[in-house]
Coordinates of C-alpha atoms (C1' of nucleotides) in Angstrom, one line a residue:
Chain F
M1 CA 79.7 63.8 73.7
L2 CA 80.7 62.0 77.0
T3 CA 80.2 64.5 79.9
E4 CA 84.1 64.0 81.5
E5 CA 84.8 64.9 77.7
R6 CA 83.1 68.5 78.3
H7 CA 84.7 68.8 81.2
Q8 CA 88.1 68.0 79.6
L9 CA 87.1 70.7 77.3
I10 CA 86.2 73.4 79.5
R11 CA 89.3 72.8 81.5
D12 CA 91.5 73.1 78.2
Q13 CA 89.9 76.4 77.1
L14 CA 90.3 77.9 80.6
A15 CA 93.7 77.2 80.7
A16 CA 94.1 78.4 77.3
D17 CA 92.2 81.7 77.4
G18 CA 91.6 81.8 81.3
K19 CA 87.9 82.5 80.6
V20 CA 84.7 80.6 79.3
L21 CA 81.3 81.5 78.2
A22 CA 78.0 79.7 79.2
G23 CA 76.3 80.6 75.8
E24 CA 79.3 79.8 73.6
L25 CA 80.4 76.1 75.6
A26 CA 76.6 75.3 74.9
S27 CA 76.4 76.1 70.9
R28 CA 79.9 74.4 70.3
F29 CA 78.9 71.2 72.6
G30 CA 75.7 71.2 70.7
V31 CA 73.9 71.0 73.9
S32 CA 71.4 72.9 75.9
E33 CA 72.8 76.1 77.9
D34 CA 71.6 74.5 80.9
T35 CA 73.9 71.5 80.4
V36 CA 77.0 73.5 80.3
R37 CA 75.7 75.2 83.4
R38 CA 75.6 72.1 85.1
D39 CA 78.9 71.3 84.0
L40 CA 80.4 74.3 85.2
R41 CA 78.6 73.9 88.5
E42 CA 80.3 70.8 89.0
L43 CA 83.7 71.5 87.8
A44 CA 83.4 74.7 90.5
K45 CA 82.4 72.6 93.4
A46 CA 85.4 70.7 92.7
G47 CA 87.4 73.7 92.7
Q48 CA 88.4 73.4 89.3
L49 CA 87.2 76.9 88.1
R50 CA 85.3 80.0 89.7
R51 CA 82.2 80.5 88.5
V52 CA 80.8 84.2 87.2
Y53 CA 77.8 85.4 86.0
G54 CA 78.0 84.3 82.2
G55 CA 80.6 81.9 82.3
A56 CA 83.7 81.3 84.3
V57 CA 87.2 82.1 85.1
A58 CA 90.5 80.3 86.3
S59 CA 90.2 79.2 89.7
A60 CA 92.9 81.8 91.1
P61 CA 93.6 79.9 94.3
F62 CA 96.5 82.7 94.9
A63 CA 94.6 85.8 94.7
A64 CA 92.2 84.8 97.3
A65 CA 95.3 84.1 99.5
T66 CA 96.9 87.6 98.9
L67 CA 93.9 89.6 99.1
S68 CA 92.9 87.6 101.9
Q69 CA 90.9 90.2 102.8
R70 CA 88.4 90.3 99.6
S71 CA 88.2 86.8 99.8
G72 CA 86.5 87.3 103.2
H73 CA 86.7 83.8 104.5
A74 CA 86.7 83.8 107.9
V75 CA 89.0 86.5 108.1
E76 CA 87.6 87.5 111.7
E77 CA 88.2 84.4 113.5
K78 CA 91.6 84.4 111.9
T79 CA 92.4 88.2 112.7
R80 CA 91.1 86.6 116.7
L81 CA 94.0 83.6 116.1
A82 CA 96.6 86.2 114.9
K83 CA 96.1 87.9 118.4
A84 CA 95.8 85.4 120.6
A85 CA 98.6 83.6 118.7
V86 CA 101.0 86.4 119.0
G87 CA 100.4 86.5 122.7
L88 CA 103.3 83.3 122.7
L89 CA 105.9 85.5 121.3
V90 CA 108.6 87.1 123.6
A91 CA 110.7 89.7 122.6
R92 CA 114.4 88.5 120.8
Q93 CA 113.0 84.9 120.2
S94 CA 113.4 83.4 116.8
L95 CA 111.1 82.3 114.2
F96 CA 110.1 80.2 111.3
I97 CA 106.6 81.5 109.8
D98 CA 105.7 79.4 106.8
G99 CA 102.5 80.1 104.3
G100 CA 98.8 80.5 104.5
T101 CA 96.2 83.0 105.1
T102 CA 96.7 82.2 109.4
N103 CA 100.1 82.9 109.5
E104 CA 100.1 86.0 107.0
A105 CA 97.2 87.5 109.5
I106 CA 99.6 86.3 112.8
A107 CA 102.6 88.7 110.6
R108 CA 100.4 91.7 110.4
A109 CA 99.6 90.9 114.2
I110 CA 103.1 91.1 115.4
P111 CA 103.7 94.1 117.3
R112 CA 105.5 97.4 115.7
D113 CA 107.8 97.7 119.0
M114 CA 108.9 93.8 119.3
E115 CA 112.4 92.3 118.3
L116 CA 112.8 89.5 116.3
T117 CA 114.2 87.3 114.0
I118 CA 112.1 86.0 111.8
A119 CA 112.6 83.6 108.7
T120 CA 109.5 82.9 106.0
N121 CA 109.4 81.4 102.8
S122 CA 105.9 83.1 102.5
L123 CA 105.7 86.2 99.9
G124 CA 102.8 87.4 102.2
V125 CA 104.5 86.9 105.2
A126 CA 107.3 88.6 104.0
S127 CA 105.1 92.0 102.7
A128 CA 103.6 92.4 106.4
L129 CA 106.8 92.0 107.7
V130 CA 108.9 94.8 105.5
D131 CA 107.9 98.1 107.4
R132 CA 108.8 95.9 111.1
P133 CA 112.1 98.3 111.7
L134 CA 112.7 96.0 114.7
V135 CA 112.2 92.6 112.8
E136 CA 115.4 91.2 110.8
L137 CA 113.9 89.4 108.3
I138 CA 115.2 86.7 106.7
V139 CA 113.4 85.5 103.5
L140 CA 114.1 81.9 102.5
G141 CA 114.3 81.6 98.7
G142 CA 113.5 79.2 96.0
R143 CA 111.0 78.3 93.6
Y144 CA 108.1 80.0 94.2
V145 CA 104.4 78.4 93.7
P146 CA 101.6 80.5 93.0
D147 CA 98.8 78.4 94.6
L148 CA 100.9 77.9 98.1
G149 CA 102.0 81.8 97.9
T150 CA 105.1 80.4 99.1
C151 CA 108.8 79.5 98.3
V152 CA 110.0 75.8 97.9
G153 CA 112.5 73.4 96.7
A154 CA 116.0 72.8 97.1
D155 CA 117.0 75.9 97.3
T156 CA 114.5 77.0 100.3
L157 CA 115.5 73.5 102.1
A158 CA 119.4 74.5 102.1
A159 CA 118.5 77.7 103.5
V160 CA 116.4 76.7 106.3
A161 CA 119.1 73.9 106.9
Q162 CA 121.3 76.7 108.1
L163 CA 118.8 78.1 110.8
G164 CA 117.5 77.4 113.5
A165 CA 114.5 78.7 115.9
D166 CA 112.9 78.8 119.2
L167 CA 109.3 78.8 117.6
F168 CA 107.7 77.5 114.6
F169 CA 104.2 79.0 113.1
L170 CA 103.0 76.0 111.3
G171 CA 100.6 77.2 108.9
S172 CA 98.7 73.8 108.8
C173 CA 96.5 72.5 106.1
G174 CA 95.4 69.7 107.9
L175 CA 94.9 68.7 111.4
H176 CA 94.2 64.8 113.0
A177 CA 94.8 63.9 116.5
T178 CA 96.2 60.3 114.8
R179 CA 97.5 61.7 111.5
G180 CA 99.0 64.8 112.9
V181 CA 99.9 67.6 110.9
T182 CA 99.1 67.3 107.2
A183 CA 99.6 69.5 104.0
F184 CA 98.5 69.0 100.1
D185 CA 101.8 69.3 98.8
S186 CA 105.0 67.6 98.9
A187 CA 107.4 70.1 98.5
E188 CA 105.4 72.3 100.9
A189 CA 105.7 69.3 103.0
E190 CA 109.3 68.7 102.9
V191 CA 110.0 72.5 103.8
K192 CA 107.7 72.2 106.9
R193 CA 109.4 69.0 107.6
A194 CA 112.5 71.2 107.5
M195 CA 111.6 73.9 109.8
A196 CA 109.8 71.3 112.3
K197 CA 113.2 69.8 112.7
N198 CA 115.1 73.2 113.7
S199 CA 112.6 74.5 115.8
A200 CA 112.4 74.0 119.7
G201 CA 108.7 74.4 119.3
I202 CA 105.8 74.0 117.3
V203 CA 102.7 76.6 117.2
I204 CA 99.7 76.2 115.6
A205 CA 96.9 78.7 114.8
V206 CA 93.8 77.5 113.4
T207 CA 90.5 78.0 112.0
N208 CA 87.9 75.2 113.4
D209 CA 86.9 73.9 110.2
K210 CA 90.9 72.6 109.7
L211 CA 90.5 70.8 113.2
A212 CA 90.1 66.9 112.9
T213 CA 91.0 66.9 108.6
A214 CA 94.1 65.2 107.0
A215 CA 95.4 66.2 103.8
P216 CA 97.8 63.4 101.6
Y217 CA 101.3 64.2 102.9
R218 CA 102.3 64.3 106.4
V219 CA 104.3 66.8 108.1
A220 CA 104.7 65.6 111.7
G221 CA 103.0 63.8 114.5
A222 CA 100.5 65.4 117.1
D223 CA 102.7 65.0 119.7
A224 CA 105.1 67.6 118.2
I225 CA 102.8 70.4 118.4
R226 CA 104.1 72.5 121.4
H227 CA 100.9 75.4 121.2
L228 CA 97.6 74.9 120.1
V229 CA 95.7 78.2 119.1
V230 CA 91.9 77.6 118.4
G231 CA 88.4 79.5 118.2
K232 CA 86.8 79.3 121.4
T233 CA 83.9 77.1 119.8
A234 CA 86.3 74.2 119.0
P235 CA 85.4 71.1 119.8
A236 CA 86.3 70.2 123.6
A237 CA 86.6 66.1 122.8
T238 CA 89.4 66.9 119.6
L239 CA 91.1 69.7 121.4
A240 CA 91.5 66.9 124.7
D241 CA 93.2 64.4 122.2
F242 CA 95.7 67.0 121.3
Q243 CA 96.1 68.1 124.4
S244 CA 97.2 64.5 125.7
Q245 CA 99.4 64.4 123.6
G246 CA 101.5 67.7 124.8
A247 CA 99.6 70.3 122.9
Q248 CA 99.1 73.1 124.9
I249 CA 95.6 74.6 124.0
H250 CA 95.5 78.6 123.9
F251 CA 91.6 80.0 123.2
A252 CA 91.0 83.0 120.7
Chain E
M1 CA 82.5 90.8 78.2
L2 CA 82.6 89.0 82.0
T3 CA 81.7 91.5 84.9
E4 CA 85.1 89.5 86.2
E5 CA 86.9 90.2 82.7
R6 CA 86.7 94.2 83.2
H7 CA 87.8 93.7 87.1
Q8 CA 91.1 92.1 85.6
L9 CA 91.8 94.7 83.6
I10 CA 91.0 97.3 85.9
R11 CA 93.4 95.9 88.4
D12 CA 96.1 95.2 85.6
Q13 CA 95.9 98.9 84.4
L14 CA 96.3 100.0 88.0
A15 CA 99.3 98.1 88.6
A16 CA 101.0 99.4 85.2
D17 CA 99.5 103.0 85.3
G18 CA 98.7 103.7 89.2
K19 CA 95.6 105.1 87.8
V20 CA 92.4 104.7 85.3
L21 CA 89.9 106.8 84.5
A22 CA 86.6 105.7 84.8
G23 CA 85.5 107.6 80.8
E24 CA 88.4 106.1 79.4
L25 CA 87.6 102.3 80.6
A26 CA 84.2 102.6 79.7
S27 CA 84.9 103.4 76.0
R28 CA 87.7 100.8 76.0
F29 CA 85.3 98.2 77.3
G30 CA 82.3 99.4 75.4
V31 CA 79.8 99.6 78.3
S32 CA 78.4 102.4 79.9
E33 CA 80.1 104.8 82.6
D34 CA 77.8 103.9 85.3
T35 CA 78.8 100.0 85.0
V36 CA 82.4 101.1 85.2
R37 CA 81.7 103.4 88.0
R38 CA 79.8 100.1 89.8
D39 CA 82.9 98.2 88.8
L40 CA 85.1 100.5 90.2
R41 CA 82.9 100.8 93.6
E42 CA 82.7 96.9 94.0
L43 CA 86.6 96.7 93.5
A44 CA 87.1 99.9 96.2
K45 CA 85.3 98.2 98.4
A46 CA 87.6 94.7 98.1
G47 CA 90.1 97.6 99.1
Q48 CA 91.7 96.9 95.5
L49 CA 91.7 100.3 94.7
R50 CA 90.7 104.1 95.5
R51 CA 88.1 105.5 94.3
V52 CA 89.1 109.3 93.3
Y53 CA 86.9 111.4 91.4
G54 CA 87.3 111.1 88.2
G55 CA 88.5 107.4 88.0
A56 CA 90.7 105.6 90.5
V57 CA 94.2 104.8 91.8
A58 CA 96.2 102.4 93.5
S59 CA 95.2 101.6 96.9
A60 CA 97.5 102.4 99.2
P61 CA 98.4 99.4 101.3
F62 CA 99.8 97.8 97.8
A63 CA 101.5 100.8 97.3
A64 CA 102.9 101.1 100.8
A65 CA 103.9 97.2 100.1
T66 CA 105.5 98.1 97.0
L67 CA 107.4 101.2 98.1
S68 CA 106.4 102.6 95.0
Q69 CA 104.3 105.2 95.4
R70 CA 105.5 106.1 98.8
S71 CA 108.6 107.1 97.3
G72 CA 106.4 108.7 94.4
H73 CA 109.0 110.6 92.7
A74 CA 109.0 110.5 89.4
V75 CA 106.3 108.3 89.0
E76 CA 105.0 108.7 85.6
E77 CA 108.6 109.3 83.6
K78 CA 109.6 105.9 85.4
T79 CA 106.2 104.3 83.9
R80 CA 107.4 105.4 81.3
L81 CA 110.8 103.8 81.3
A82 CA 109.7 100.1 82.3
K83 CA 107.1 100.2 79.0
A84 CA 109.9 100.9 77.4
A85 CA 112.0 98.3 79.0
V86 CA 109.6 95.9 78.9
G87 CA 109.6 96.3 74.9
L88 CA 112.9 95.0 75.4
L89 CA 111.5 91.4 76.2
V90 CA 111.1 88.1 74.0
A91 CA 108.8 85.5 75.3
R92 CA 110.7 82.5 77.0
Q93 CA 113.5 84.5 78.6
S94 CA 115.3 84.2 81.8
L95 CA 115.8 87.1 83.7
F96 CA 117.2 88.7 86.7
I97 CA 115.6 91.8 88.4
D98 CA 117.1 93.2 91.4
G99 CA 115.7 96.1 93.6
G100 CA 114.4 99.4 93.1
T101 CA 111.5 101.2 92.4
T102 CA 112.1 101.4 88.8
N103 CA 112.8 97.4 88.3
E104 CA 109.4 97.5 90.4
A105 CA 107.8 99.7 88.0
I106 CA 109.1 97.3 85.1
A107 CA 107.9 94.0 86.7
R108 CA 104.3 95.6 87.0
A109 CA 104.5 96.5 83.2
I110 CA 105.3 92.9 82.1
P111 CA 102.3 91.9 79.9
R112 CA 100.4 89.1 82.0
D113 CA 100.6 86.8 78.5
M114 CA 104.3 86.5 78.3
E115 CA 105.9 83.7 79.5
L116 CA 109.7 84.3 81.3
T117 CA 111.4 82.6 83.8
I118 CA 112.3 85.3 86.6
A119 CA 114.8 85.5 89.4
T120 CA 115.0 88.5 92.0
N121 CA 116.2 89.3 95.2
S122 CA 113.7 92.1 95.8
L123 CA 109.9 91.5 97.5
G124 CA 108.4 94.8 95.9
V125 CA 109.3 92.9 92.2
A126 CA 108.2 89.3 94.0
S127 CA 105.4 90.9 94.8
A128 CA 104.5 92.4 91.8
L129 CA 104.9 89.1 90.2
V130 CA 103.1 86.5 92.0
D131 CA 99.9 86.9 90.1
R132 CA 101.2 86.2 86.5
P133 CA 100.6 82.8 85.8
L134 CA 103.0 82.4 83.2
V135 CA 106.1 83.6 84.8
E136 CA 108.2 81.5 87.0
L137 CA 109.3 83.2 89.7
I138 CA 112.6 82.3 91.8
V139 CA 112.7 84.1 94.5
L140 CA 116.4 85.0 96.0
G141 CA 116.0 84.5 99.4
G142 CA 118.7 86.0 102.1
R143 CA 118.8 88.7 104.7
Y144 CA 116.2 91.3 104.2
V145 CA 117.7 95.1 103.9
P146 CA 114.3 97.1 104.4
D147 CA 116.4 100.0 103.1
L148 CA 116.7 98.4 100.1
G149 CA 113.7 96.3 99.7
T150 CA 116.1 93.7 98.5
C151 CA 117.7 90.5 100.0
V152 CA 121.5 90.6 100.2
G153 CA 124.3 88.6 101.8
A154 CA 126.2 85.0 101.4
D155 CA 122.8 82.8 100.7
T156 CA 121.5 85.3 98.3
L157 CA 125.0 85.4 96.4
A158 CA 124.7 81.8 96.5
A159 CA 121.5 81.2 94.9
V160 CA 122.0 83.3 92.1
A161 CA 125.5 81.7 91.6
Q162 CA 123.3 78.9 90.8
L163 CA 121.2 80.5 87.8
G164 CA 121.8 82.1 84.7
A165 CA 119.9 84.4 82.7
D166 CA 119.4 86.4 79.2
L167 CA 118.9 89.6 80.6
F168 CA 119.6 91.4 83.9
F169 CA 117.4 94.3 84.8
L170 CA 120.0 96.2 86.8
G171 CA 118.2 98.8 89.3
S172 CA 120.9 101.6 89.3
C173 CA 121.9 103.6 91.7
G174 CA 124.4 105.2 89.9
L175 CA 125.2 105.8 86.3
H176 CA 128.3 107.2 84.7
A177 CA 130.2 107.2 81.5
T178 CA 133.9 106.5 83.0
R179 CA 132.9 104.9 86.6
G180 CA 130.7 102.8 84.9
V181 CA 127.4 101.2 86.9
T182 CA 127.7 102.3 90.9
A183 CA 125.6 101.2 94.3
F184 CA 125.4 102.9 97.5
D185 CA 125.4 99.4 99.5
S186 CA 128.8 96.7 99.4
A187 CA 126.2 93.9 100.3
E188 CA 124.1 95.1 97.4
A189 CA 126.8 96.0 94.8
E190 CA 128.1 92.2 95.4
V191 CA 124.6 90.9 94.2
K192 CA 124.8 93.1 91.3
R193 CA 127.9 91.7 90.8
A194 CA 127.2 88.0 90.5
M195 CA 123.9 88.8 88.6
A196 CA 125.8 90.8 86.1
K197 CA 128.3 88.0 86.0
N198 CA 126.0 85.2 85.1
S199 CA 124.2 87.2 82.5
A200 CA 124.2 87.4 78.9
G201 CA 123.2 91.0 78.7
I202 CA 122.3 94.0 81.2
V203 CA 119.6 96.4 80.8
I204 CA 119.3 99.5 83.1
A205 CA 116.6 102.0 83.3
V206 CA 117.2 105.5 84.8
T207 CA 115.8 108.2 85.2
N208 CA 117.5 111.3 83.8
D209 CA 118.6 112.5 87.9
K210 CA 120.6 109.5 87.5
L211 CA 122.6 109.9 84.4
A212 CA 126.5 111.2 85.0
T213 CA 126.3 110.1 88.3
A214 CA 128.0 108.0 90.7
A215 CA 128.0 105.8 94.0
P216 CA 130.9 104.8 96.3
Y217 CA 130.4 100.8 95.2
R218 CA 131.3 100.3 91.7
V219 CA 129.3 97.2 90.1
A220 CA 130.3 97.0 86.6
G221 CA 132.1 99.1 83.9
A222 CA 130.0 101.0 81.5
D223 CA 131.1 98.7 78.2
A224 CA 128.9 96.1 80.2
I225 CA 125.5 97.8 79.3
R226 CA 124.1 96.3 76.5
H227 CA 120.8 98.3 76.7
L228 CA 120.3 101.6 78.4
V229 CA 116.8 103.1 78.8
V230 CA 115.8 106.6 79.1
G231 CA 113.9 109.4 78.9
K232 CA 113.4 111.4 75.8
T233 CA 115.2 114.8 77.3
A234 CA 118.4 113.0 78.3
P235 CA 121.5 114.9 77.5
A236 CA 122.8 113.4 74.1
A237 CA 126.7 114.3 75.0
T238 CA 126.2 111.8 77.8
L239 CA 124.5 109.3 76.1
A240 CA 127.0 109.3 73.0
D241 CA 129.4 108.4 75.8
F242 CA 127.4 105.0 76.8
Q243 CA 126.9 104.3 73.0
S244 CA 130.4 104.3 72.2
Q245 CA 130.9 102.2 74.7
G246 CA 128.5 99.4 73.0
A247 CA 125.3 100.2 74.6
Q248 CA 121.8 100.9 72.6
I249 CA 120.3 103.6 73.9
H250 CA 116.2 103.1 73.8
F251 CA 114.2 106.2 74.3
A252 CA 111.0 106.4 76.6
Chain A
dG1 C1' 63.4 39.6 78.1
dC2 C1' 61.5 42.3 81.6
dA3 C1' 61.2 45.3 85.5
dT4 C1' 63.6 48.3 88.4
dG5 C1' 67.1 52.5 89.5
dT6 C1' 70.3 55.6 87.9
dT7 C1' 72.4 59.2 84.8
dT8 C1' 71.8 62.6 81.7
dT9 C1' 69.5 65.7 79.6
dG10 C1' 66.3 69.4 77.9
dC11 C1' 62.4 72.0 79.3
dC12 C1' 59.7 75.5 82.5
dT13 C1' 59.2 78.5 86.6
dG14 C1' 60.5 81.8 89.6
dT15 C1' 64.5 84.1 90.8
dT16 C1' 68.7 86.6 90.8
dC17 C1' 71.9 89.9 88.3
dA18 C1' 74.2 93.0 85.4
dT19 C1' 73.1 96.6 82.7
dG20 C1' 72.0 101.2 81.1
dC21 C1' 68.7 105.2 81.7
dA22 C1' 67.0 109.0 84.2
dA23 C1' 66.8 111.9 88.3
dG24 C1' 68.7 114.2 92.0
dA25 C1' 73.3 115.0 95.2
dA26 C1' 77.7 115.7 95.5
dA27 C1' 82.1 117.7 93.4
dC28 C1' 85.1 120.3 91.0
dA29 C1' 86.6 124.7 87.6
dG30 C1' 85.9 129.2 86.4
Chain Z
dC1 C1' 77.5 132.1 92.8
dT2 C1' 77.3 129.0 88.4
dG3 C1' 77.5 125.7 85.1
dT4 C1' 79.6 121.6 84.4
dT5 C1' 81.1 117.1 85.1
dT6 C1' 80.9 113.1 88.1
dC7 C1' 78.5 110.7 91.0
dT8 C1' 75.2 108.1 93.7
dT9 C1' 70.5 105.9 93.6
dG10 C1' 66.2 104.0 92.1
dC11 C1' 64.4 101.6 88.6
dA12 C1' 63.1 98.4 84.7
dT13 C1' 64.6 95.1 81.1
dG14 C1' 66.5 91.5 79.6
dA15 C1' 69.7 87.6 80.4
dA16 C1' 71.5 84.6 83.4
dC17 C1' 70.6 81.4 86.9
dA18 C1' 69.0 77.4 90.2
dG19 C1' 65.5 73.7 91.6
dG20 C1' 61.9 70.8 90.0
dC21 C1' 59.9 67.8 86.5
dA22 C1' 59.8 64.2 82.8
dA23 C1' 61.5 61.7 78.9
dA24 C1' 65.6 59.0 77.0
dA25 C1' 69.4 56.6 77.6
dC26 C1' 72.1 53.3 80.3
dA27 C1' 73.0 50.0 83.3
dT28 C1' 71.6 46.5 86.9
dG29 C1' 69.5 42.2 89.0
dC30 C1' 65.9 38.6 88.3

DNA sequence: GCATGTTTTGCCTGTTCATGCAAGAAACAG
DNA sequence: CTGTTTCTTGCATGAACAGGCAAAACATGC
């Protein structure tokens, strides 16, 4: 029994049952529980499952996304970034906001007394805005992708094409001075490109760990960024690269 | 039984019923009440529920987001209706679900292991479905109307026109044997009409207080109703009127 | 063929985690 | 106020865990 074979069987069972038990796998594969634990550790490291005491469960990227409070990853930093990003807003502006936990934090941070028109393809952002009476909310529908928490596809693109915005809050997966803005998903990148095209300015708020990283799909060049909101500990050299390409830097 | 499994089951029951009892969970899971209490404490700490004496209830933020708890009116009756309505579903069907608290209850009651394609213009329904991995969710975008909790307008109509469904769960504002199905808002009625047109069958679940009432905007005739889900105390005479026009009556 | 390095695996060791039990505190009901 | 139920806290126990180690299997280079 090859290691890779076991990994595939584990993935299969996770897809079918949503969970696996270490002991049960060990007896099924005819190996020690230690070996199974090692397998699970590796798969968890690769993000293909979530390790729990006694076994593993299917990874729930979205659960972490919507319940961003629980997942707790950099929650405080995102809240700080959100407050700074909201400072860029002017009343009566129109905005595009796409997905991502940072953008959800921004949506929550928008003051209740500010009149805005906001179009979003993120259910998390939309939910955060439903009880803002002064926000005209436009939901950009389409095929919902659980992993992203957003709607994508032809319908979404068509809806974006009919709108224009002063600012686009771009939830960035990767940000690199030369590779520009990048996303993990092709359909997601398409929507971001459409929003960027129909916006007067792009705002990106990123946590430090995303600075100077790149994902597969290119969304826009670094020179398209109007405002860049970062934490105070962001590396100055990287920021200078973006600044030289026209981005205003804002510290949170 | 993994700890995580119990947590998920607790979340599920909370989403469906709005409450859980410590003792009942303990016997269902086959663990001590102490363990259940620990589970509840952890979930409460993560903000996923609100702890109360004897068990737990759905947390306030979530309830507010879906606006179901807020309108706390007839919650139990709606939960009962929802469970009965879900009984009409067959795996792999495609559904339209529009807005309303009863429809949100139905969305929450959909079993996690059922494969469905669901198109909705209600943010509450969409939110309730985001963590159902087997549900292909299509969000019908458009102008969001806070009072309705749904998207309406030309964009919504265009999106509906491109789709078809086996069943349409119509959130009814008024239901009358001769006036048919009616709504309070003109734009809302338009969307409902479009969904009705593109569906093979219409399902309406109503609380007793809406039976035999009418709102200004007509959506469809009573003869368009395929399934009518009502409480056991619904007046037989009214039901007979609907039944004679082709509706199957289901008691919750 | 032989020596060397790598990978995989099982076992051992100390540590962490989940659970049930017991005792006292708090909340509830009458 | 009193008794009962539910809750928290501390503790003991066994299961699950990570890391280190060594043997076996495998690959690599001479």
